[in-house]
Short mmCIF file of C-alpha atoms in Angstrom, two decimals:
data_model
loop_
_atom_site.label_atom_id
_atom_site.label_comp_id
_atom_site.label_asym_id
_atom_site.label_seq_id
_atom_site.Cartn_x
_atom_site.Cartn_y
_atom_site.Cartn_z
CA UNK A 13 25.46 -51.49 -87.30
CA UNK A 14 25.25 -54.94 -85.61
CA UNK A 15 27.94 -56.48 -83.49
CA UNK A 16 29.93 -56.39 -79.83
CA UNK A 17 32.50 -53.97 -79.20
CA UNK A 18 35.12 -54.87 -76.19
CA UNK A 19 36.69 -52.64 -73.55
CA UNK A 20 34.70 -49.49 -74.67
CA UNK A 21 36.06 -46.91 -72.12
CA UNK A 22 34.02 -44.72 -70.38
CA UNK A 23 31.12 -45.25 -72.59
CA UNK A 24 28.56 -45.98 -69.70
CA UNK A 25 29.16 -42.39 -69.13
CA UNK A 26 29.47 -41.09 -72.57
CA UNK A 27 26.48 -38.72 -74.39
CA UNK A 28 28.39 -40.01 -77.84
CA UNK A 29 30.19 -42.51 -78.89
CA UNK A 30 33.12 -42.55 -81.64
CA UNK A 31 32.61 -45.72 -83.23
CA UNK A 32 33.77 -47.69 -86.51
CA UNK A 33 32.84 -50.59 -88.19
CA UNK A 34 33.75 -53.27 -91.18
CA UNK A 35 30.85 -52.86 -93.74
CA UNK A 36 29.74 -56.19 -94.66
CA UNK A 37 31.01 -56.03 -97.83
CA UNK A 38 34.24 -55.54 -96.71
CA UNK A 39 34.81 -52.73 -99.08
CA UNK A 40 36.19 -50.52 -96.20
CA UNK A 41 35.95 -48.75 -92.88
CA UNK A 42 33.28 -46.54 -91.63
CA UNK A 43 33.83 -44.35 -88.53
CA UNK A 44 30.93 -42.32 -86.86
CA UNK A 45 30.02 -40.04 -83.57
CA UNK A 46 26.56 -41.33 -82.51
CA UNK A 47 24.38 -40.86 -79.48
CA UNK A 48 24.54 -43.72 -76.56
CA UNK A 49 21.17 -44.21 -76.44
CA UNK A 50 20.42 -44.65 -79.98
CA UNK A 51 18.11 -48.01 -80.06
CA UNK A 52 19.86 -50.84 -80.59
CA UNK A 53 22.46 -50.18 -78.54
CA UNK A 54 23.32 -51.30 -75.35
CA UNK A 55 26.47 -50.51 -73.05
CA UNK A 56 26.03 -53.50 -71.27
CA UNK A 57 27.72 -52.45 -68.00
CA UNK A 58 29.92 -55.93 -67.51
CA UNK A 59 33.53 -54.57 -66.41
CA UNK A 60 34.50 -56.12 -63.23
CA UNK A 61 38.39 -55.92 -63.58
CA UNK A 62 40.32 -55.64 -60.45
CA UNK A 63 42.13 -53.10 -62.16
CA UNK A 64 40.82 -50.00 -64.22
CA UNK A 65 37.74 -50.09 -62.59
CA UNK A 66 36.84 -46.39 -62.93
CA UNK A 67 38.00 -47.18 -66.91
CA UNK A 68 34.36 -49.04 -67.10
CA UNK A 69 35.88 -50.69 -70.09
CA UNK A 70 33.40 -53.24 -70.60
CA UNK A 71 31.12 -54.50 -73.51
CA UNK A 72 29.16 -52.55 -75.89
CA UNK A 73 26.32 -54.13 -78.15
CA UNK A 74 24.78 -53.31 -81.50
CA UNK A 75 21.60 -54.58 -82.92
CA UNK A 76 20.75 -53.13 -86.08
CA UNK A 77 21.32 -49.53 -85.08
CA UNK A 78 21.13 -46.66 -87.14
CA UNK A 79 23.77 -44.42 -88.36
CA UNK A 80 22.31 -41.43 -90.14
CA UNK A 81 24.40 -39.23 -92.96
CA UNK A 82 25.45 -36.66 -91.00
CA UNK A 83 26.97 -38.76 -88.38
CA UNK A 84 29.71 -40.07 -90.27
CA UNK A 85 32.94 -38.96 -90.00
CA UNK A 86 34.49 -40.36 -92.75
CA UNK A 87 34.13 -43.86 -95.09
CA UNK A 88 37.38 -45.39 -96.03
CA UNK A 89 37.77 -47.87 -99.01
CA UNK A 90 40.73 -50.63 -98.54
CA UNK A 91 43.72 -50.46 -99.81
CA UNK A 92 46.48 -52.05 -100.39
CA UNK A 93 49.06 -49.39 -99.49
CA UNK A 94 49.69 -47.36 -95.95
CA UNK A 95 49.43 -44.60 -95.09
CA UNK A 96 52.29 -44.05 -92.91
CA UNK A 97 51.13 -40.70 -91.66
CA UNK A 98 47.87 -42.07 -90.05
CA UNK A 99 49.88 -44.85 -88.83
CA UNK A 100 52.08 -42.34 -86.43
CA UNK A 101 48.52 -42.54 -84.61
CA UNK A 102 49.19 -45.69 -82.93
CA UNK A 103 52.79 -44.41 -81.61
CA UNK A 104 50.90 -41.76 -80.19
CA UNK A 105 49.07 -44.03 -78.29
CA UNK A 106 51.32 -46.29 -77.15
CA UNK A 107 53.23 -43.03 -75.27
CA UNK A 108 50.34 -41.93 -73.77
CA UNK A 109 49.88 -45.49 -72.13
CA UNK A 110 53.79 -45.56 -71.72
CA UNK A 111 53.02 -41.99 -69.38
CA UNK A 112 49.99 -43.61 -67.49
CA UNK A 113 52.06 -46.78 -66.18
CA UNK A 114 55.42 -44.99 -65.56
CA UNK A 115 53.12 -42.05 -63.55
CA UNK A 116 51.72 -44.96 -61.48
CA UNK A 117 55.14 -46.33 -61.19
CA UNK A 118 56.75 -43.38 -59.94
CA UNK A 119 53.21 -42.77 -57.76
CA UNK A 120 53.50 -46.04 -55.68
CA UNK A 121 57.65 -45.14 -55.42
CA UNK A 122 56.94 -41.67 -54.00
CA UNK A 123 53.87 -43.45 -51.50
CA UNK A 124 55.88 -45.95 -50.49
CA UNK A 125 58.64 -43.41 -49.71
CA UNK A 126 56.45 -41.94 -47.12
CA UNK A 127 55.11 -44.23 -45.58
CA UNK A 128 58.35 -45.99 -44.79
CA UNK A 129 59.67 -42.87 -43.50
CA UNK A 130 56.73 -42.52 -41.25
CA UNK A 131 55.39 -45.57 -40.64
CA UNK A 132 57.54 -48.52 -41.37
CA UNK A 133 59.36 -50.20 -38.40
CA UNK A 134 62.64 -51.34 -38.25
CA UNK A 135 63.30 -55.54 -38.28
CA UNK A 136 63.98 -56.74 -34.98
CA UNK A 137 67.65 -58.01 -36.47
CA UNK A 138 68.63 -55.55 -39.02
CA UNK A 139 70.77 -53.41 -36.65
CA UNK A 140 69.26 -50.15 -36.83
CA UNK A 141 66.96 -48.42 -34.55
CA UNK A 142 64.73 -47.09 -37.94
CA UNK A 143 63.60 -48.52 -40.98
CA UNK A 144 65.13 -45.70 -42.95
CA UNK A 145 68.67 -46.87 -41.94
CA UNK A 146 67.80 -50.62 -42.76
CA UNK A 147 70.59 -51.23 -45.67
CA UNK A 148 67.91 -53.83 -47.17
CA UNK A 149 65.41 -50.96 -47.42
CA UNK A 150 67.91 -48.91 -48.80
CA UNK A 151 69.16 -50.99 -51.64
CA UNK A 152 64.85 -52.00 -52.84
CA UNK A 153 65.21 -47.90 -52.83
CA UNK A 154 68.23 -47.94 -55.20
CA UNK A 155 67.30 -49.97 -57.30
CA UNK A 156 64.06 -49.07 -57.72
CA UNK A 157 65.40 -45.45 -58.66
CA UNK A 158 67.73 -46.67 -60.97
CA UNK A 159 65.21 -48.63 -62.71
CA UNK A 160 62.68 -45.36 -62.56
CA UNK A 161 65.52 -42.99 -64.01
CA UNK A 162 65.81 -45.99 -66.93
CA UNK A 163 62.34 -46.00 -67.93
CA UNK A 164 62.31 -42.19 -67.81
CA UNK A 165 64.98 -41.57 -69.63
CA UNK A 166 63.72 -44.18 -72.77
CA UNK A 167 60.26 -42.09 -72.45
CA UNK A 168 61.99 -39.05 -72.81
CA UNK A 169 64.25 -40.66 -75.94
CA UNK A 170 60.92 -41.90 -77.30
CA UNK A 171 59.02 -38.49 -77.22
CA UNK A 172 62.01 -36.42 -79.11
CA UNK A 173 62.15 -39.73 -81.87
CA UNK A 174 57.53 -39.43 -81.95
CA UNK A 175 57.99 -35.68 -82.37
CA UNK A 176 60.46 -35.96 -85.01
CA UNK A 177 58.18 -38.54 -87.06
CA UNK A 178 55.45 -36.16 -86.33
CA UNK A 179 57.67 -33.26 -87.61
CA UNK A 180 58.40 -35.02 -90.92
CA UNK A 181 54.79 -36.84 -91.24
CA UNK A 182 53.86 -35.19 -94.82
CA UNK A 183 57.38 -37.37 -96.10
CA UNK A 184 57.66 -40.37 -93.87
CA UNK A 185 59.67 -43.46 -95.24
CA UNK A 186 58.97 -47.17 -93.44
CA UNK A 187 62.41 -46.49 -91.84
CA UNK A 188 61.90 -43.22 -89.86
CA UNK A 189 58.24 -45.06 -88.81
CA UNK A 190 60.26 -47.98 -87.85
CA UNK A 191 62.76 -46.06 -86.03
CA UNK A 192 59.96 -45.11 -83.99
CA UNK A 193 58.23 -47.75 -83.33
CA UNK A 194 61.14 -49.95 -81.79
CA UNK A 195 61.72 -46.27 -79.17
CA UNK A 196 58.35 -46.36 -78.42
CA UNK A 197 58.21 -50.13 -78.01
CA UNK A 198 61.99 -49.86 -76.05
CA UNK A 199 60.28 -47.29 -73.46
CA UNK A 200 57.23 -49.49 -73.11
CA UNK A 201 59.16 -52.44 -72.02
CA UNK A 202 61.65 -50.74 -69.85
CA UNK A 203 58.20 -49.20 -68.04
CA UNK A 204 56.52 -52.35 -67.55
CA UNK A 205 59.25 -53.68 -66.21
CA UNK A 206 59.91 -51.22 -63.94
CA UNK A 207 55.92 -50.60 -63.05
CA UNK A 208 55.51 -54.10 -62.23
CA UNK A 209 58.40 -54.22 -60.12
CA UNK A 210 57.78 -51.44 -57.93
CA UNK A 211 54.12 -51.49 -57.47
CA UNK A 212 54.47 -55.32 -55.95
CA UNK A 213 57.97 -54.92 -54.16
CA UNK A 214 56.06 -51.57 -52.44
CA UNK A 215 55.36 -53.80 -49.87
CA UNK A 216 58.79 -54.97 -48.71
CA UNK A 217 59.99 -51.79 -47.22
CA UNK A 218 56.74 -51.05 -46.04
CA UNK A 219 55.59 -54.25 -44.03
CA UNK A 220 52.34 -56.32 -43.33
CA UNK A 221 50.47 -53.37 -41.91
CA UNK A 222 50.51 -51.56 -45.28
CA UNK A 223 48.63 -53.90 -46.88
CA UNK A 224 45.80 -52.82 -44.80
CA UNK A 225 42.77 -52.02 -47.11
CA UNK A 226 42.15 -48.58 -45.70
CA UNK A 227 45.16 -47.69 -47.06
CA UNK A 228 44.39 -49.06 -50.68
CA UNK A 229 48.32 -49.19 -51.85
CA UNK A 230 47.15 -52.45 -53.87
CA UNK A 231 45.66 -50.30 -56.42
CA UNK A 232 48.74 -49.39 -57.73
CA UNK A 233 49.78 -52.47 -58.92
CA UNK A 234 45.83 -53.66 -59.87
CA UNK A 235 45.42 -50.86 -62.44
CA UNK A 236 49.54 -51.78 -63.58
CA UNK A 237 49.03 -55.05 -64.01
CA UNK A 238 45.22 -54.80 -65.67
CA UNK A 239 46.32 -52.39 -68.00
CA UNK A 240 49.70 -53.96 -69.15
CA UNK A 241 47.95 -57.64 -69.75
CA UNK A 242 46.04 -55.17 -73.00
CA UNK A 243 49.21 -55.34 -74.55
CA UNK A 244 52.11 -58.42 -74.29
CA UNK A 245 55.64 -56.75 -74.10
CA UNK A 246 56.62 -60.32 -75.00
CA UNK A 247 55.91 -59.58 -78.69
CA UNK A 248 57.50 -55.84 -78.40
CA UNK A 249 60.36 -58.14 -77.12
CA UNK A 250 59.97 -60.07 -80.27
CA UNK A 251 59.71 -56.95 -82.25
CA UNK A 252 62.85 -55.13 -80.97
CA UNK A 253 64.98 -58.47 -81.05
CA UNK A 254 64.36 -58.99 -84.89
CA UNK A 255 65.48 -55.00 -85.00
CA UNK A 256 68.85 -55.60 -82.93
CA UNK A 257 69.61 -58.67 -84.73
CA UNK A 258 68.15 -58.28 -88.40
CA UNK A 259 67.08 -54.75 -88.59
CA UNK A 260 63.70 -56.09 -89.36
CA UNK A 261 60.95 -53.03 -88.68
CA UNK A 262 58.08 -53.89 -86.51
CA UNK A 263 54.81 -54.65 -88.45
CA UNK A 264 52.27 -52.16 -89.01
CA UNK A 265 49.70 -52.86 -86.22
CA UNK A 266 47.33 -51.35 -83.81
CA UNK A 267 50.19 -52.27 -80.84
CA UNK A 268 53.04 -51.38 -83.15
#
């Protein structure tokens, strides 16, 4: 194997590594589990995000390292037709990552909570004695629980369609695929959304002293908005408004 494989998580702390490959003929795919210090290759330790950081999703290189029989998992030719069942795969995927960001949405909500109701003081002019009663507090609240109900509720829509596709995989048509895709892809956007929102408006009901680095609230919206810049909800946008308008299913992707 020779080559440079990007955002490799966790493989400066992996004994084995999953990895696939083009062959150089282009005649297919080959995937194999091989050890991390096989010579030739070299996690090169280079992720310096300001998100993620515990990911260590950084670079890994491959100079003419072996991959012996037994290793491989499996060799796949290519082909011109899909195979819609290992194509649910990515959908999986994508929910998982849908979970991750609306977790660390609803995190930084439930953090911020607290520390307004402790900690947060009231603005000199609002009216009210404590920042709990200030009406501008209480509508970032609102709306930021409205939003969070939202994205849940599309998460929880897109986990009954994923299990259903699932269900069915042995006899999946493009349309039931498709039909998933644009509710995982509807979630996704909805969470972003909402994750980006919250985890940089935190700060308004808290107040300058909560940005105080022993308090580390920024990471919320680091990992967020590391982790959402992997994947442009401007083209699930694109995706779901060819659906609404011409009931045109996403293309088969890695992302869709």
């Amino acid at each position: 194997m020779n080559g440079i494989k990007s955002f490799c998580s966790g493989a400066s702390d992996a004994d084995l590594l999953l990895v696939s490959a083009q062959k150089v003929d282009n005649e297919g795919l080959l995937i194999a589990l091989i050890p991390t210090k096989r010579t030739g290759l070299v996690v090169l330790d280079d992720w310096d995000s300001f998100g993620q950081r515990q990911t260590d999703s950084g670079n890994v290189q491959f100079e003419g390292v072996a991959v012996f029989e037994e290793e491989v998992l499996t060799t796949k030719q290519q082909s011109s037709s899909i195979d819609l069942k290992s194509s649910i795969r990515t959908h999986i995927a994508q929910s998982i990552l849908n979970h991750v960001l609306l977790g660390t949405a609803e995190g930084a909500f439930q953090a911020a909570k607290e520390y307004t109701q402790s900690s947060t003081r009231s603005w000199l002019t609002s009216g009210v004695q404590i920042a709990t009663e200030d009406p501008y507090y209480i509508h970032h609240y609102g709306e930021w629980f409205v939003k969070l109900q939202a994205a849940n509720a599309l998460a929880q829509i897109a986990n009954e369609k994923l299990q259903a596709t699932w269900d069915n995989r042995q006899h999946l048509t493009m349309e039931q695929r498709g039909e998933c895709s644009i509710a995982v892809a509807t979630a996704k956007v909805q969470i972003v959304k909402t994750a980006l929102e919250v985890t940089s408006g935190m700060f308004e009901v808290m107040g300058a002293r909560a940005t105080s680095a022993k308090y580390n609230f920024d990471r919320y919206w680091r990992n967020v908005r590391t982790h959402t810049l992997h994947d442009p909800i401007a083209y699930k946008l694109r995706d779901i408004g060819d659906f609404a308008l011409n009931r045109k299913y996403p293309q088969i992707s890695p992302y869709s």
